[in-house]
Amino acid sequence: MGIARVSLMVALAVGVVALEVGCGGSSSSFDAAPGGGDGPAPTADAPPGTPDAPPATSDAPIAASVEQQCVDEINAYRAMVGLGPYARWTDAETCGAGQAMSDSMTGTAHGAFGMCGEWAQNECPGWPGPASDAISGCLAAMWSEGPGSDFSMHGHYINMTSTSYTKVACGIYTLADGSIWAVQDFQ
């Protein structure tokens, strides 16, 4: 896997905020700076005071799909900080999978941002499969960016804990080599 790249894109004209992210699954850090430069790279390990990942329990229901698993895990993280769940935005899942496929073909995270009507997006580009493991690992890495208010350092966490959004669509694409590209579109 290449070095992960993160860049911030703010579309002020329409009040849309999207975090362009390159969270390669085998990378232990993210490069983060406004405009995509090489800024400080926070590690994927949770900073002191950050809530841990939601506990796994043997009696937890098994998600019917990886998309449902994605929504369930985001909502489990939200519950850890006292927030209500996002609704599963099923109408945008096929479109989100198309975004993930397009981004995998261009090698550009967030290249298709905005095509599904989302207001914000997190992306897991090129994570090793299977998809269920990629989603869990990527969401855990994104969660570990917070808490914080600097979007260039904590943007994934901010999207996951936002009270401005009410729903999330998880779009997943698996490449022939088994690697996973996945977007989480928020609205």
Tab-separated table of C-alpha atoms in Angstrom:
chain	number	residue	atom	x	y	z
A	1	MET	CA	0.000	0.000	0.000
A	2	GLY	CA	1.174	3.533	-0.683
A	3	ILE	CA	1.388	6.316	1.807
A	4	ALA	CA	-2.044	7.514	2.816
A	5	ARG	CA	-2.977	10.985	1.668
A	6	VAL	CA	-5.570	13.238	3.190
A	7	SER	CA	-6.709	16.525	1.802
A	8	LEU	CA	-9.508	18.791	2.841
A	9	MET	CA	-12.023	20.088	0.355
A	10	VAL	CA	-14.471	22.718	1.502
A	11	ALA	CA	-17.176	23.753	-0.926
A	12	LEU	CA	-18.258	26.960	0.748
A	13	ALA	CA	-20.598	28.052	-2.028
A	14	VAL	CA	-23.080	25.329	-1.095
A	15	GLY	CA	-22.044	24.800	2.497
A	16	VAL	CA	-20.776	21.310	1.779
A	17	VAL	CA	-17.780	19.901	3.572
A	18	ALA	CA	-16.003	16.788	2.394
A	19	LEU	CA	-12.848	15.251	3.668
A	20	GLU	CA	-10.709	13.755	0.964
A	21	VAL	CA	-8.982	10.884	2.550
A	22	GLY	CA	-6.524	8.212	1.650
A	23	CYS	CA	-6.777	5.798	4.519
A	24	GLY	CA	-4.865	2.890	3.074
A	25	GLY	CA	-5.522	-0.129	5.219
A	26	SER	CA	-1.906	-1.059	5.800
A	27	SER	CA	-0.800	2.447	6.686
A	28	SER	CA	-0.393	3.277	10.344
A	29	SER	CA	-0.877	6.996	9.874
A	30	PHE	CA	-2.650	9.637	7.839
A	31	ASP	CA	-0.979	12.623	6.170
A	32	ALA	CA	-3.244	15.545	6.921
A	33	ALA	CA	-3.057	19.164	5.878
A	34	PRO	CA	-5.536	21.608	4.392
A	35	GLY	CA	-5.403	21.475	0.604
A	36	GLY	CA	-3.721	18.070	0.545
A	37	GLY	CA	-0.205	19.110	1.539
A	38	ASP	CA	2.123	17.102	3.693
A	39	GLY	CA	1.222	18.145	7.201
A	40	PRO	CA	1.645	16.376	10.493
A	41	ALA	CA	0.538	12.765	10.423
A	42	PRO	CA	-1.500	11.703	13.447
A	43	THR	CA	-1.130	8.024	14.117
A	44	ALA	CA	-4.025	5.653	13.682
A	45	ASP	CA	-3.667	4.723	17.366
A	46	ALA	CA	-6.258	6.360	19.576
A	47	PRO	CA	-4.937	9.486	21.300
A	48	PRO	CA	-5.171	9.649	25.098
A	49	GLY	CA	-8.736	10.246	26.233
A	50	THR	CA	-10.270	8.902	23.018
A	51	PRO	CA	-13.071	6.409	23.490
A	52	ASP	CA	-12.083	2.865	22.590
A	53	ALA	CA	-13.734	0.871	19.863
A	54	PRO	CA	-17.176	-0.464	20.685
A	55	PRO	CA	-16.923	-3.762	22.510
A	56	ALA	CA	-17.504	-6.898	20.468
A	57	THR	CA	-19.910	-9.293	22.073
A	58	SER	CA	-20.676	-12.850	21.110
A	59	ASP	CA	-24.401	-12.218	21.406
A	60	ALA	CA	-24.366	-9.205	19.074
A	61	PRO	CA	-26.554	-9.653	16.005
A	62	ILE	CA	-24.691	-10.373	12.792
A	63	ALA	CA	-25.300	-7.750	10.116
A	64	ALA	CA	-27.194	-8.977	7.067
A	65	SER	CA	-24.754	-7.141	4.787
A	66	VAL	CA	-21.465	-5.303	4.945
A	67	GLU	CA	-23.398	-2.084	4.304
A	68	GLN	CA	-25.514	-2.758	7.394
A	69	GLN	CA	-22.371	-3.647	9.368
A	70	CYS	CA	-20.882	-0.293	8.341
A	71	VAL	CA	-23.934	1.656	9.563
A	72	ASP	CA	-24.136	-0.427	12.750
A	73	GLU	CA	-20.479	0.196	13.589
A	74	ILE	CA	-20.746	3.944	12.953
A	75	ASN	CA	-23.813	4.024	15.209
A	76	ALA	CA	-22.036	1.995	17.909
A	77	TYR	CA	-19.272	4.609	17.937
A	78	ARG	CA	-21.879	7.394	18.082
A	79	ALA	CA	-23.590	5.709	21.042
A	80	MET	CA	-20.277	5.700	22.929
A	81	VAL	CA	-20.404	9.503	23.050
A	82	GLY	CA	-24.133	9.739	23.733
A	83	LEU	CA	-25.324	10.426	20.180
A	84	GLY	CA	-28.329	8.888	18.487
A	85	PRO	CA	-27.970	6.672	15.439
A	86	TYR	CA	-27.775	7.708	11.824
A	87	ALA	CA	-30.454	6.132	9.641
A	88	ARG	CA	-29.247	3.736	6.962
A	89	TRP	CA	-29.523	5.608	3.656
A	90	THR	CA	-30.233	2.609	1.442
A	91	ASP	CA	-31.324	4.706	-1.552
A	92	ALA	CA	-27.743	5.987	-1.957
A	93	GLU	CA	-25.864	2.703	-1.417
A	94	THR	CA	-25.726	1.686	-5.085
A	95	CYS	CA	-24.577	5.179	-6.022
A	96	GLY	CA	-21.970	5.052	-3.209
A	97	ALA	CA	-20.673	1.728	-4.509
A	98	GLY	CA	-20.342	3.395	-7.907
A	99	GLN	CA	-18.318	6.205	-6.301
A	100	ALA	CA	-16.049	3.631	-4.655
A	101	MET	CA	-15.598	1.819	-7.989
A	102	SER	CA	-14.863	5.084	-9.831
A	103	ASP	CA	-12.363	6.187	-7.190
A	104	SER	CA	-10.638	2.787	-7.288
A	105	MET	CA	-10.257	3.068	-11.079
A	106	THR	CA	-8.754	6.572	-10.893
A	107	GLY	CA	-6.820	5.897	-7.695
A	108	THR	CA	-8.222	9.141	-6.290
A	109	ALA	CA	-10.115	9.119	-3.019
A	110	HIS	CA	-13.172	11.384	-3.209
A	111	GLY	CA	-12.858	11.752	-6.960
A	112	ALA	CA	-16.598	11.125	-7.272
A	113	PHE	CA	-17.600	13.155	-4.200
A	114	GLY	CA	-20.985	14.835	-4.520
A	115	MET	CA	-22.396	12.534	-7.199
A	116	CYS	CA	-24.839	10.934	-4.758
A	117	GLY	CA	-26.137	14.106	-3.139
A	118	GLU	CA	-24.072	13.649	0.017
A	119	TRP	CA	-22.967	16.579	2.131
A	120	ALA	CA	-19.848	14.902	3.543
A	121	GLN	CA	-17.884	11.751	2.829
A	122	ASN	CA	-15.350	9.480	4.466
A	123	GLU	CA	-13.507	6.953	2.316
A	124	CYS	CA	-11.509	3.780	2.860
A	125	PRO	CA	-9.358	3.375	-0.259
A	126	GLY	CA	-7.488	0.172	-1.003
A	127	TRP	CA	-7.954	-1.641	2.301
A	128	PRO	CA	-7.179	-5.367	2.318
A	129	GLY	CA	-10.263	-7.606	2.290
A	130	PRO	CA	-12.489	-9.176	3.223
A	131	ALA	CA	-14.890	-6.229	3.213
A	132	SER	CA	-16.132	-6.848	6.757
A	133	ASP	CA	-12.569	-6.601	8.119
A	134	ALA	CA	-11.762	-3.574	5.950
A	135	ILE	CA	-14.831	-1.704	7.199
A	136	SER	CA	-14.091	-2.466	10.860
A	137	GLY	CA	-10.426	-1.494	10.546
A	138	CYS	CA	-11.039	1.653	8.564
A	139	LEU	CA	-13.846	2.913	10.820
A	140	ALA	CA	-11.685	2.250	13.895
A	141	ALA	CA	-8.825	4.253	12.359
A	142	MET	CA	-11.182	7.106	11.494
A	143	TRP	CA	-12.692	7.105	14.979
A	144	SER	CA	-9.232	7.271	16.527
A	145	GLU	CA	-8.704	10.696	14.941
A	146	GLY	CA	-10.953	12.286	17.549
A	147	PRO	CA	-12.115	13.971	19.479
A	148	GLY	CA	-11.085	17.373	18.215
A	149	SER	CA	-12.356	20.350	16.253
A	150	ASP	CA	-9.578	20.858	13.655
A	151	PHE	CA	-11.175	19.309	10.575
A	152	SER	CA	-7.821	18.648	8.890
A	153	MET	CA	-6.823	16.385	11.802
A	154	HIS	CA	-10.200	15.065	13.016
A	155	GLY	CA	-12.457	15.211	9.958
A	156	HIS	CA	-13.472	11.554	9.881
A	157	TYR	CA	-14.370	11.623	13.556
A	158	ILE	CA	-16.253	14.899	13.063
A	159	ASN	CA	-18.307	13.374	10.221
A	160	MET	CA	-19.016	10.276	12.307
A	161	THR	CA	-20.209	12.360	15.287
A	162	SER	CA	-21.953	15.196	13.474
A	163	THR	CA	-25.424	16.241	14.567
A	164	SER	CA	-25.895	18.033	11.219
A	165	TYR	CA	-26.419	14.766	9.345
A	166	THR	CA	-29.198	12.245	9.892
A	167	LYS	CA	-28.264	9.376	7.588
A	168	VAL	CA	-25.313	7.510	6.116
A	169	ALA	CA	-24.920	5.356	3.019
A	170	CYS	CA	-22.071	2.870	2.834
A	171	GLY	CA	-20.939	2.041	-0.694
A	172	ILE	CA	-18.461	-0.782	-1.114
A	173	TYR	CA	-16.464	-2.000	-4.118
A	174	THR	CA	-14.146	-5.035	-4.154
A	175	LEU	CA	-11.341	-5.137	-6.709
A	176	ALA	CA	-10.189	-8.322	-8.446
A	177	ASP	CA	-7.172	-8.472	-6.094
A	178	GLY	CA	-9.552	-8.543	-3.103
A	179	SER	CA	-8.803	-5.013	-1.909
A	180	ILE	CA	-11.704	-2.847	-0.802
A	181	TRP	CA	-12.693	0.714	-1.602
A	182	ALA	CA	-15.580	1.975	0.522
A	183	VAL	CA	-17.281	5.320	0.952
A	184	GLN	CA	-19.495	6.532	3.752
A	185	ASP	CA	-21.756	9.263	2.393
A	186	PHE	CA	-23.424	11.507	4.967
A	187	GLN	CA	-26.525	13.651	4.561
